[in-house]
Coordinates of C-alpha atoms and ligand atoms in Angstrom, one line a residue:
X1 CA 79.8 78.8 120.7
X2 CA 79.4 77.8 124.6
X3 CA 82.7 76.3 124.8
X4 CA 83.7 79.5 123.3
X5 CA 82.5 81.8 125.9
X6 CA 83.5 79.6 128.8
X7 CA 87.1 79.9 126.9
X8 CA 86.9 84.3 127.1
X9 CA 85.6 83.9 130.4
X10 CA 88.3 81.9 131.7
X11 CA 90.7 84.2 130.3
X12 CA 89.6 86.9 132.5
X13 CA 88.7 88.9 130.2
X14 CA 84.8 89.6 129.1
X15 CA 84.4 91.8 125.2
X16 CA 82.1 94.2 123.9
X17 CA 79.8 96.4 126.0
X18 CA 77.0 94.3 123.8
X19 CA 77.2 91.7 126.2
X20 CA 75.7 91.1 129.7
X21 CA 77.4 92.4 132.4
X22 CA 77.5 88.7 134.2
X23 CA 78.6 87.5 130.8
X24 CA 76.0 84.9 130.7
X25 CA 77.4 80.9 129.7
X26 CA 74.0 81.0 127.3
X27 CA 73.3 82.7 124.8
X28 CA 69.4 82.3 124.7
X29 CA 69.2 85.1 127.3
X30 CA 70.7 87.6 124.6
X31 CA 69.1 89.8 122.4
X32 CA 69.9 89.9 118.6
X33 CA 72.3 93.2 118.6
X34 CA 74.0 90.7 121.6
X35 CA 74.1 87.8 120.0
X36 CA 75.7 89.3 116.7
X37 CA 78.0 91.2 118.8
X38 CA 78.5 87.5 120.4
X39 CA 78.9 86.0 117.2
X40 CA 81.6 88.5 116.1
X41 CA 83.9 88.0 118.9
X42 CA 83.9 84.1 118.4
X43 CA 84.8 84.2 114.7
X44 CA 88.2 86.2 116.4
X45 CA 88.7 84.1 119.2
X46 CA 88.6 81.2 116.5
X47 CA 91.3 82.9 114.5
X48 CA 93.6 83.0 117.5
X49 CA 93.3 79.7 118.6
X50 CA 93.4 78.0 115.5
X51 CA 96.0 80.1 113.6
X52 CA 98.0 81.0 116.7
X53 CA 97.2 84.8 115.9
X54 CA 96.1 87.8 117.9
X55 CA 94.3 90.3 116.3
X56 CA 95.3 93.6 115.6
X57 CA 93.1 95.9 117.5
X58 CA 90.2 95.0 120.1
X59 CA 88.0 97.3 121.7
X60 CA 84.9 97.2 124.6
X61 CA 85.1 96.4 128.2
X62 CA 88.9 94.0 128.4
X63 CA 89.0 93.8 131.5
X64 CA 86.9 93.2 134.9
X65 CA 89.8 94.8 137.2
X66 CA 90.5 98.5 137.5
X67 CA 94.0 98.3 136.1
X68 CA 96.0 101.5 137.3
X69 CA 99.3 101.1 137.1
X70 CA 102.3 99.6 135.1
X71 CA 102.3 96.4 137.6
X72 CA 98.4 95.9 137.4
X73 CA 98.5 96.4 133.3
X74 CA 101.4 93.5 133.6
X75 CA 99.5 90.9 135.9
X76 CA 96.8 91.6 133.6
X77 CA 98.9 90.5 130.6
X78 CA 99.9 87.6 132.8
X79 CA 96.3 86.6 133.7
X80 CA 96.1 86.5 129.7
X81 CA 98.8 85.4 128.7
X82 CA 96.9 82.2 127.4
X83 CA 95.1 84.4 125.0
X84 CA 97.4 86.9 123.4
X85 CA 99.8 83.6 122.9
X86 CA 102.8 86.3 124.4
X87 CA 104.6 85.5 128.1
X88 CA 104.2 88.8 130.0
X89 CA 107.7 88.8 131.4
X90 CA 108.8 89.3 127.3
X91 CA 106.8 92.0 127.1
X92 CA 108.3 95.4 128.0
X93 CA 107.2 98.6 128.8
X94 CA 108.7 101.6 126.2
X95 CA 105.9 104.1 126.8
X96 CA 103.2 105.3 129.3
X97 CA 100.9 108.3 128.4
X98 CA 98.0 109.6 129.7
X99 CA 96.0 111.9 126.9
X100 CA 93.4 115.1 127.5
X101 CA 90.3 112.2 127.8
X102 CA 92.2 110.8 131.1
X103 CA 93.2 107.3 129.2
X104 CA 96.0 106.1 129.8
X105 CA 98.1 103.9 126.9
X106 CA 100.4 101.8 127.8
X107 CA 102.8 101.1 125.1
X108 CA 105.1 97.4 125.1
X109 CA 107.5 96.1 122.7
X110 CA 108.0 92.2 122.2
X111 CA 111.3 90.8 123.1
X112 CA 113.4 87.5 122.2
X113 CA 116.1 86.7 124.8
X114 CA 115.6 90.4 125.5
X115 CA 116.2 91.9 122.7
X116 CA 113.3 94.0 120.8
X117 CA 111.5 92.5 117.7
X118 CA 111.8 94.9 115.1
X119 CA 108.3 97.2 115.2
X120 CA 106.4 94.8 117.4
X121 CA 104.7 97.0 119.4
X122 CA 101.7 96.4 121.4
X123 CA 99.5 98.6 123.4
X124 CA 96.8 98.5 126.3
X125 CA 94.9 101.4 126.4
X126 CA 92.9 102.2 129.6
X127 CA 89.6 104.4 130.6
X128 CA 89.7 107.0 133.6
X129 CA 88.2 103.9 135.8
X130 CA 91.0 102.0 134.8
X131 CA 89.2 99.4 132.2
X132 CA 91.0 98.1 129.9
X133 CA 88.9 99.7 127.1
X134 CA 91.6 98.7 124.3
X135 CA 94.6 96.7 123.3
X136 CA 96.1 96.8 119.6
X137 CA 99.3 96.3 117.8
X138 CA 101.2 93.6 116.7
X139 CA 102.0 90.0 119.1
X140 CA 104.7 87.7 117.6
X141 CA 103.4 83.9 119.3
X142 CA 105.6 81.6 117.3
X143 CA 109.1 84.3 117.8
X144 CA 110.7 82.1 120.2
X145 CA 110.0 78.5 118.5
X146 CA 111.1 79.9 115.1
X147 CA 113.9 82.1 116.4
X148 CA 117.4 81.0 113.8
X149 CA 120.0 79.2 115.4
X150 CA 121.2 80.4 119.4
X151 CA 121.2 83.6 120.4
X152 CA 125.1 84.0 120.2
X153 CA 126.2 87.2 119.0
X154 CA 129.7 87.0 117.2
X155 CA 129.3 90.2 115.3
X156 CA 130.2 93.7 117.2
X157 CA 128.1 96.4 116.5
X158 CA 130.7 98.5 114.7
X159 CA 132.1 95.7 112.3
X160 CA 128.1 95.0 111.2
X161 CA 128.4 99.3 110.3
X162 CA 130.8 98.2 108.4
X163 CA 129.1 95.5 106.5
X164 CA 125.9 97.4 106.1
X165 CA 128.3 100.0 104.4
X166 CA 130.0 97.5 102.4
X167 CA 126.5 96.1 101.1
X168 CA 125.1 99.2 99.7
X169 CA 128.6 100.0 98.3
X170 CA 128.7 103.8 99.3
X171 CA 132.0 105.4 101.0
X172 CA 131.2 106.7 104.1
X173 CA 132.3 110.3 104.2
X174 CA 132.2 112.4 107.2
X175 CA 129.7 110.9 109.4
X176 CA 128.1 111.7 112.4
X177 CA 126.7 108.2 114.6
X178 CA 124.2 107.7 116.4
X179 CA 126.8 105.6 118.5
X180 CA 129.8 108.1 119.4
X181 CA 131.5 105.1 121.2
X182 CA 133.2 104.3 118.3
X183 CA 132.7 106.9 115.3
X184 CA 134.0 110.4 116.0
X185 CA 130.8 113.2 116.3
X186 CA 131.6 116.2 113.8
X187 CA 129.6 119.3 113.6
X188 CA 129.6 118.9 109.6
X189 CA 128.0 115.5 108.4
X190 CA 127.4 114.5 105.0
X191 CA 126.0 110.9 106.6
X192 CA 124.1 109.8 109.4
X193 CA 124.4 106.5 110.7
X194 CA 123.1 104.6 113.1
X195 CA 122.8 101.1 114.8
X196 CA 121.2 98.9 117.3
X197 CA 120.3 95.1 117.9
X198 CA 117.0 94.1 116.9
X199 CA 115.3 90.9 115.8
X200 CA 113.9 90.3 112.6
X201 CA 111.3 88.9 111.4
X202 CA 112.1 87.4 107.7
X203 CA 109.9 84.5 106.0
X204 CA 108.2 83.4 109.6
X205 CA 112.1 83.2 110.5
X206 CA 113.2 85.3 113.6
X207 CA 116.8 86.5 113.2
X208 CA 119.2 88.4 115.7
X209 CA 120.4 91.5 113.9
X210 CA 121.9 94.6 113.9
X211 CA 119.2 97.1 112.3
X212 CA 121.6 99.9 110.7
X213 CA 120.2 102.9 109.4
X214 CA 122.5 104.8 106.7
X215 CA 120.9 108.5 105.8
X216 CA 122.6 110.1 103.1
X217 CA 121.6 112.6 100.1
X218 CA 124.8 111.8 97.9
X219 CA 125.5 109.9 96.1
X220 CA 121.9 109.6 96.2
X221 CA 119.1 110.3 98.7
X222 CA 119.2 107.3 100.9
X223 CA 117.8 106.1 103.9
X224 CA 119.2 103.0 104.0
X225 CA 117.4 100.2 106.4
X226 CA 120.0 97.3 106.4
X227 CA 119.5 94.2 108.9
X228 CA 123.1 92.8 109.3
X229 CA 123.1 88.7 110.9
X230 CA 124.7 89.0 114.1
X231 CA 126.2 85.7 114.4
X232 CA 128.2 86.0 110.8
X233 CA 127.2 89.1 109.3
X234 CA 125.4 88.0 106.1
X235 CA 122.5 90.4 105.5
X236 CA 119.1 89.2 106.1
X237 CA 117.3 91.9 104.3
X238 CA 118.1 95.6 103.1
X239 CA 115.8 98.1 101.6
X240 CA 116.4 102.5 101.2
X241 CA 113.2 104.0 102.5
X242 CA 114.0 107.1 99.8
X243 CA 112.3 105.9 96.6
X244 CA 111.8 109.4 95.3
X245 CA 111.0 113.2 96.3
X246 CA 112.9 116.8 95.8
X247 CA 116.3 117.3 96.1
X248 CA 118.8 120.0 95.4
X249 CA 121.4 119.4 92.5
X250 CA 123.4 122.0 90.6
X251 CA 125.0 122.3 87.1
X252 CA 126.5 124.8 84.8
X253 CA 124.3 127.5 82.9
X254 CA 124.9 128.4 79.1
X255 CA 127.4 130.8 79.8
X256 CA 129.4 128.3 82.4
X257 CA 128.0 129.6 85.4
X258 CA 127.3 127.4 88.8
X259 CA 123.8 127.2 89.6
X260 CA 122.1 125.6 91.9
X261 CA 119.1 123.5 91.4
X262 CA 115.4 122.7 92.4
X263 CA 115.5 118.8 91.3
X264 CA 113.9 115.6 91.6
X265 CA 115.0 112.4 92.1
X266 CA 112.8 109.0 91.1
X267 CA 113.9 105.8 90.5
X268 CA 117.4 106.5 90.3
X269 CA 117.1 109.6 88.0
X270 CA 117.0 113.6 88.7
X271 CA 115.1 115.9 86.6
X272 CA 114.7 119.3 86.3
X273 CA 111.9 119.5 88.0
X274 CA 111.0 122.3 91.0
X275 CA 108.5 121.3 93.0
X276 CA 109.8 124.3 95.7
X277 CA 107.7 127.0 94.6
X278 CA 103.6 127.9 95.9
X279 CA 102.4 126.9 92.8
X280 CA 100.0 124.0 92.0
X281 CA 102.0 123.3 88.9
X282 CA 105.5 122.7 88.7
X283 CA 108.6 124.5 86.8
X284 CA 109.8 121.7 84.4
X285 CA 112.1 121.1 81.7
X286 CA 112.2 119.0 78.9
X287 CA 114.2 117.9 75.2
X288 CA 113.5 118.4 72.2
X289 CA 116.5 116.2 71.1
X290 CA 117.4 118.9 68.0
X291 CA 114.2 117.9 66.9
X292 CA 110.5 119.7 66.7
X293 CA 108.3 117.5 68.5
X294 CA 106.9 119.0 71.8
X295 CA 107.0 119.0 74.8
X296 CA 110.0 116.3 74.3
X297 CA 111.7 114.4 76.6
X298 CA 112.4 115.0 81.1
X299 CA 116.0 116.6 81.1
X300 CA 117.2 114.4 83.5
X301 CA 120.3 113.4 84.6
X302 CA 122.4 110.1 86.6
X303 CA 124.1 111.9 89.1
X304 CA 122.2 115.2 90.0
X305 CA 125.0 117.3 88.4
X306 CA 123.9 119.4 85.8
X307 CA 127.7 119.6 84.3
X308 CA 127.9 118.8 80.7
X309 CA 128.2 121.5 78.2
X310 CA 124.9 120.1 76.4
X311 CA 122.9 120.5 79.4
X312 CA 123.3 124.3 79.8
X313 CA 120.1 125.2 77.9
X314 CA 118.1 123.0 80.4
X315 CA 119.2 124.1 83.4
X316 CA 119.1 127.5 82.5
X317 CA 115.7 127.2 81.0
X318 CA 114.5 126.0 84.2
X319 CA 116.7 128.1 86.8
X320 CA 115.5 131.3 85.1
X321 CA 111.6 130.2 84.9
X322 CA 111.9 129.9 88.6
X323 CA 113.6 133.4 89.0
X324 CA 110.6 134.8 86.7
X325 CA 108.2 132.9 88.9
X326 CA 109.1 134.4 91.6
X327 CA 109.5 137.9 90.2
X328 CA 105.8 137.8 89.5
X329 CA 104.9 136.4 92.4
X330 CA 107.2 138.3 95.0
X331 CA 106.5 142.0 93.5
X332 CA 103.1 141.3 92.1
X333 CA 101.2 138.4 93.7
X334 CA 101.1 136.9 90.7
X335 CA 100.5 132.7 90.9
X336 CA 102.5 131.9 87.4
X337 CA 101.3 133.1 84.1
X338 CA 97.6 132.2 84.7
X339 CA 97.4 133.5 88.7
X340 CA 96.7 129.8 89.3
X341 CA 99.7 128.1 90.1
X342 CA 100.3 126.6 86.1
X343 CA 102.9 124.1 85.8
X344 CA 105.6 126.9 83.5
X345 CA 107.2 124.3 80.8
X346 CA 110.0 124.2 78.8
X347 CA 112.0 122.7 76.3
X348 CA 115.2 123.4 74.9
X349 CA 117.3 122.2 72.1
X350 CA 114.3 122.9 69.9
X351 CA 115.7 122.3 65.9
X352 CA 118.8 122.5 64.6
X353 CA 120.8 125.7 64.8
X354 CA 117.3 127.7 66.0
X355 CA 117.8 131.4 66.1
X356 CA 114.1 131.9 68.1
X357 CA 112.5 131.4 71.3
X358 CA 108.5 131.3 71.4
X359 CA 105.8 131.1 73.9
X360 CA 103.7 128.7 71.8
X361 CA 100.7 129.3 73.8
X362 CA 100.8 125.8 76.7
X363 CA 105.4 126.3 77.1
X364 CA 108.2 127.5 76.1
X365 CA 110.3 126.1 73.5
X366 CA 114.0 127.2 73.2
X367 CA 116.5 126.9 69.7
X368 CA 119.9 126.4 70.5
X369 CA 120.6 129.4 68.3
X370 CA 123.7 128.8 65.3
X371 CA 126.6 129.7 67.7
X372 CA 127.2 132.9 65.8
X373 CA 124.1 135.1 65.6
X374 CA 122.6 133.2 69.0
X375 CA 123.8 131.0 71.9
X376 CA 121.2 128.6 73.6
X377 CA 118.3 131.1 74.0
X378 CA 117.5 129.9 77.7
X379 CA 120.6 131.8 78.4
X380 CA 119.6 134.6 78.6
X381 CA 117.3 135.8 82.0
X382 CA 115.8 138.2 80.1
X383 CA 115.0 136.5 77.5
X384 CA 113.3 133.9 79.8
X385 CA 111.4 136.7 81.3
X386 CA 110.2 138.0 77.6
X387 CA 108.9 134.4 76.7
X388 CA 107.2 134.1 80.4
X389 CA 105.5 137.3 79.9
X390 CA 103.8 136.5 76.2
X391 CA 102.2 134.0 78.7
X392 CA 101.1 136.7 81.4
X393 CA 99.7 138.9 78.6
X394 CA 97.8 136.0 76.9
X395 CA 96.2 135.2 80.2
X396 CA 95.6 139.4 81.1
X397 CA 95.3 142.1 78.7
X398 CA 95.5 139.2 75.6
X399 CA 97.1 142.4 73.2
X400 CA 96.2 140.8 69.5
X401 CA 99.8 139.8 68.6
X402 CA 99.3 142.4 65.1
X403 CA 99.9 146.2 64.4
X404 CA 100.2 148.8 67.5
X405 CA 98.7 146.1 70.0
X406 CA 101.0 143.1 68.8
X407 CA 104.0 145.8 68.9
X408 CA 102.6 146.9 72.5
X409 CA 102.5 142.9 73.6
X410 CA 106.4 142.6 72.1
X411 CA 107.1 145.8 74.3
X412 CA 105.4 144.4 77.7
X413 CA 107.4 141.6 77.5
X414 CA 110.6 143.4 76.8
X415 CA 109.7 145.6 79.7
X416 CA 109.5 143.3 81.9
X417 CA 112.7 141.6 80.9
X418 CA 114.2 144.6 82.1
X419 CA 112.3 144.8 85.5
X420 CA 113.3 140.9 86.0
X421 CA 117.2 142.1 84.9
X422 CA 117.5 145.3 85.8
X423 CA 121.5 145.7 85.1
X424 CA 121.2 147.3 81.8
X425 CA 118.5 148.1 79.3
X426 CA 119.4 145.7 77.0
X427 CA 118.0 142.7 75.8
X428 CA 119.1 139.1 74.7
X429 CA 122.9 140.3 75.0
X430 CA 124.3 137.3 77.1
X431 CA 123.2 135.1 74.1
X432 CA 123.1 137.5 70.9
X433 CA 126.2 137.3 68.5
X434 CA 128.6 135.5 71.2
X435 CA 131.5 136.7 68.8
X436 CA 130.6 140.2 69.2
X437 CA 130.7 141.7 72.4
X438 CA 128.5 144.7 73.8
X439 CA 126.0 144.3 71.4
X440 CA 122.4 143.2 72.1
X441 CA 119.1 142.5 70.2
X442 CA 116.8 145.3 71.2
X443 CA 117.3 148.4 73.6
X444 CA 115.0 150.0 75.3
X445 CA 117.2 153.7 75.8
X446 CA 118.3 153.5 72.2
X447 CA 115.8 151.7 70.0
X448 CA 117.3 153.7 67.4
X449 CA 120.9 151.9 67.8
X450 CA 119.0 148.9 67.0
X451 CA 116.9 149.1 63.3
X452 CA 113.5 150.0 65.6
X453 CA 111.8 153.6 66.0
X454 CA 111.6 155.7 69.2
X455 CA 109.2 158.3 67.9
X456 CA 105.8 158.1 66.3
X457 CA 107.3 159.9 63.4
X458 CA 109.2 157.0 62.3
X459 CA 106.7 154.4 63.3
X460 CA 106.9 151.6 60.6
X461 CA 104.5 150.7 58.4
X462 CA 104.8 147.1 56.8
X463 CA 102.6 144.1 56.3
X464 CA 105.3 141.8 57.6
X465 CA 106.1 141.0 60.8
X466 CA 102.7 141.2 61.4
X467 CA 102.6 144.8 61.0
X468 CA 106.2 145.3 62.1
X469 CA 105.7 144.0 65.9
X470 CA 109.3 143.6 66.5
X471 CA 110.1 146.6 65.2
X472 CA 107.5 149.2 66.5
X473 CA 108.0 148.1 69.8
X474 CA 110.5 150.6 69.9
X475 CA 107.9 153.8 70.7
X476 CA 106.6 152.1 73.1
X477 CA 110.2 150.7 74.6
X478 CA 111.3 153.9 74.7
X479 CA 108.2 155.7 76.4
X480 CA 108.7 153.0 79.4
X481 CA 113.0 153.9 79.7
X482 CA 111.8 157.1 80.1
X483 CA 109.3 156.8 82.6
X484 CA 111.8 154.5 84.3
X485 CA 114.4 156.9 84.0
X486 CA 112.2 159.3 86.1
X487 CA 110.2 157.4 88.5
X488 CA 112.5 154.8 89.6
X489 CA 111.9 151.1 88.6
X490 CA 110.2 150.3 91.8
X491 CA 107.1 152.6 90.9
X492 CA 107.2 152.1 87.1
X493 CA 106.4 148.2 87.5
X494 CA 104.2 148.6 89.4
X495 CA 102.0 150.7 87.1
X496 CA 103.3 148.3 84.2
X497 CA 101.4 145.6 85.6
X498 CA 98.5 147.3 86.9
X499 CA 98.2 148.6 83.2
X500 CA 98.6 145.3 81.5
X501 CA 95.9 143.0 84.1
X502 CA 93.4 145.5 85.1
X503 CA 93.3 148.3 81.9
X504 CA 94.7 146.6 78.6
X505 CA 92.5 145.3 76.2
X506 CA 93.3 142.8 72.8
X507 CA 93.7 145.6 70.4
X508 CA 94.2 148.6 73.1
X509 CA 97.0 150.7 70.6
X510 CA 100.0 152.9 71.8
X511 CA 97.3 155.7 72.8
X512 CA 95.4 153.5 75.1
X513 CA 98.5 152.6 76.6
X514 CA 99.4 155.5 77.2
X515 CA 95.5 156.2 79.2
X516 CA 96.2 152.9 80.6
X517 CA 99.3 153.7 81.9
X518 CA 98.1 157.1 83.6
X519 CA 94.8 155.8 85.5
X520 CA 97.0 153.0 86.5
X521 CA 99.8 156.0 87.8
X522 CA 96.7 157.6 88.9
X523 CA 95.3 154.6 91.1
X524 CA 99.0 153.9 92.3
X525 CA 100.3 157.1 92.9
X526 CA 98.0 160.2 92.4
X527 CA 98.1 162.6 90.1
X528 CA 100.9 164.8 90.9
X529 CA 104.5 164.5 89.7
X530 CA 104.4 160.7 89.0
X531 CA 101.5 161.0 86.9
X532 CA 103.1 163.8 85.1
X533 CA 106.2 162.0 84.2
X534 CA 105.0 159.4 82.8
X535 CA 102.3 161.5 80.8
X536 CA 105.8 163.3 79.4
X537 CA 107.5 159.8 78.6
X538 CA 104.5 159.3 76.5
X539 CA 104.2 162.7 75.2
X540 CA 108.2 162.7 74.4
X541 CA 107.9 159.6 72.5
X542 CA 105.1 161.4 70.0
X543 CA 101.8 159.5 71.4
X544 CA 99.3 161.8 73.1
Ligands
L5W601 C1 114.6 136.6 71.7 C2 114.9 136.6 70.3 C3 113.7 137.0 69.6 C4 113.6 137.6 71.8 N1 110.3 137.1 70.5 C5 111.4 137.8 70.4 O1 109.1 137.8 70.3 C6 112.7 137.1 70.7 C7 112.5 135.7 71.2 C8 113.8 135.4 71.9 O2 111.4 139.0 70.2
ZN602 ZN1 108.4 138.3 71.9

């Protein structure tokens, strides 16, 4: 332990604020917090000599000199040059900063025949006084002795580009370089590239390269780190920092329409997947394979385009659940179906020739329809928006899914299919009967034109259906086209939502509606004309 200290001492260099100031040659002068402190520093200083390392970080008092300046940090690196195993003179300066507590870091890279080792950086970090309070980072000792071969470069920078291109086996398309000496700079670039000479450290081997960086998103997301040999242009390693995150694809919807898309990309695969929205949850979209188990597969894909005629239902499915999400969030605050950020899931090609689509209570789950009576259900953005809202009334106003409040929950969410798609008041007619044009499943103008009642005089009476929930719907349809009709749709859903999370109660029937309705008018708008209007829509449809 003596021999030890004599060694630190000789160095220049005295650790740890522990010690004595005079950095006593004994220890027996030391108390125990001293001696520990002592003890410490010689199971480090053991490590370097022995294993030719220098340790990573080292605080306390480094130094006995003020050291102010660039030169003074150097001749101290000189003066120790015996003990971080590094010659000054390969040490160079890349950074100086001095920080709001008046330190001052002085940041070095390690160099072989003047060139930088790859990430070897090392820093000296100084106090107001000028102590050296600090030094960290990471030293290289043996570089030089196991450097490969000589330092002859045969390689030019732009043919080991090449090589690096030629390794990951990507064309390059319209690039922009870090380099403009010898790529042309264009204001569009689909790739980034970018070179310089570094050495490498590989297997305790110390290589002169060319460090390329390639950054591209297709063919996939790639940030390519490729260290090309610059004597013969073998690669000496190559990894793509990307492993996985979100990324934007695109794809076709059910009717043939470009969309794009929210994806994500892991291991070599895209999903539908958005991770883009506030929520805590996700919007994601899975398989069923034509078979009924749930929730079914990821609908993934190799190439991030959505483009085969089979994947329609699943990127619909998951581009209109984001278009929902952010209907209820955008116009109503709302966080997803539970206010919480839930993760909305989905999965299509439910069955064989399905003609349904259900809110099973956790996702949706979307037939494929037969091709005659329905299309793939997902396309459809109102119908989307129907399913979506089953979920927002389960988690608000929970209308018992039987009689007038089951008919008032099939109503909400037929409502609110129009308020997402607004075009028409029609509903499921981009997927109903593809053969038949102009037709629909429900309306909510002319229930009538459609098998359901618009009047409490025809109100149905049946034990199927649960009490005829599809088809009652219709008073209630009806009463909200005609408040619509008179207060504009900005107003009406409003008061539709206010009614169905703050009013609404499991077996609240088409008369409570229509109360819940008016104090929510009342609350949102006063009691003048609004109110009145949609006390008449109410009163026109036969409930008072
Ligand atoms: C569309 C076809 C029927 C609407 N669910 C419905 O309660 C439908 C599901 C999908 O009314
Ligand atoms: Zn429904």
């Amino acid at each position: 332990m003596k021999k030890g200290i004599a060694v630190v001492l000789a160095t220049g260099l005295a650790f740890g604020s522990a010690l004595p100031a005079a950095s006593a040659a004994s220890s027996k002068d030391l108390n125990p917090e001293q001696k520990q402190a002592l003890e410490k520093m010689e199971i480090v200083k053991q490590n370097w000599e022995n294993e030719r390392k220098v340790p990573s970080f080292l605080s306390g008092k480094l130094s006995e000199k003020s050291v102010k300046t660039e030169k003074a940090v150097k001749s101290y690196l000189k003066s120790n040059e015996s003990l971080f195993k590094v010659k000054a003179k390969d040490l160079k300066l890349v950074n100086e900063s001095t920080d709001d507590l008046g330190m001052t870091h002085y940041e070095y890279v390690q160099t072989v025949k003047g060139v930088a080792i790859d990430g070897a950086r090392f820093i000296v970090h100084t106090d107001e006084t000028g102590e050296v309070v600090a030094v960290n980072g990471d030293l290289h000792p043996a570089a030089e002795e196991n450097f490969k071969g000589n330092s002859e470069v045969k390689l030019s920078e732009k043919e080991a580009v090449k090589e690096a291109w030629s390794h990951i086996d990507v064309k390059p398309k319209n690039v922009v370089s870090d380099n403009p000496s010898f790529v042309k700079k264009s204001d569009v670039s689909d790739m980034i590239e970018k070179s310089e000479k570094v050495v490498y450290q590989k297997d305790n081997k110390y290589y002169m390269t060319y460090k390329v960086q390639l950054q591209f998103i297709d063919p996939y997301p790639a940030n390519w780190q490729i260290f090309v040999d610059a004597r013969d242009g073998s690669i000496v390693d190559s990894y793509n920092a990307v492993t996985e995150g979100a990324t934007t694809g695109y794809g076709y919807g059910v009717l043939g329409d470009y969309k794009s898309l929210n994806t994500y990309y892991s291991n070599g695969t895209y999903y539908l997947y958005d991770t883009t929205k506030p929520m805590s949850g996700v919007i994601e979209t899975r398989t069923a394979n034509y078979g009924s188990s749930l929730p079914g597969n990821y609908s993934v894909d190799s190439n991030n385009a959505f483009t085969a005629t089979s994947q329609g239902a699943d990127v619909d499915a998951n581009y209109y659940a984001g278009t929902v999400y952010d209907y209820y969030y955008n116009t109503h605050g709302r966080n997803s179906y539970d206010n919480n950020g839930a993760t909305i899931r989905s999965t299509v090609h439910y069955g064989s020739n399905y003609n349904n689509a259900f809110w099973n209570g956790s996702q949706m789950v979307y037939g494929d329809g037969d091709g005659s009576t329905f299309d793939p259900l997902s396309g459809a953005q109102d119908v989307v928006a129907h399913e979506i809202t089953h979920a927002v009334t389960e988690r608000t106003a929970g209308l018992q899914y039987k009689d007038q409040s089951g008919a008032l929950n099939e109503s909400m969410s037929d409502v609110f299919g129009y308020f997402v798609e607004p075009g028409d008041f029609l509903l499921g007619e981009d997927v109903y009967t593809p053969n038949t044009p102009g037709d629909a499943l429900r309306s909510l103008s002319n229930p009538d034109a459609y098998g359901q009642p618009s009047h409490m005089d025809d109100y149905y009476y049946t034990s199927s259906d649960n009490g005829g929930v599809h088809t009652n719907s219709g008073i209630p349809n009806k009463a909200a086209y005609l408040t619509i009709q008179s207060i504009g749709k900005t107003k009406a859903e409003k008061i539709y939502y206010r009614a169905l999370s703050v009013y609404l109660t499991p077996t609240s029937n088409f008369s409570a509606a229509r109360s819940a309705l008016l104090q929510a008018t009342s609350d949102l708008y006063g009691t003048g004309s609004t109110y009145n209007s949609v006390a008449s829509a109410w009163s026109q449809v036969g409930v008072n």
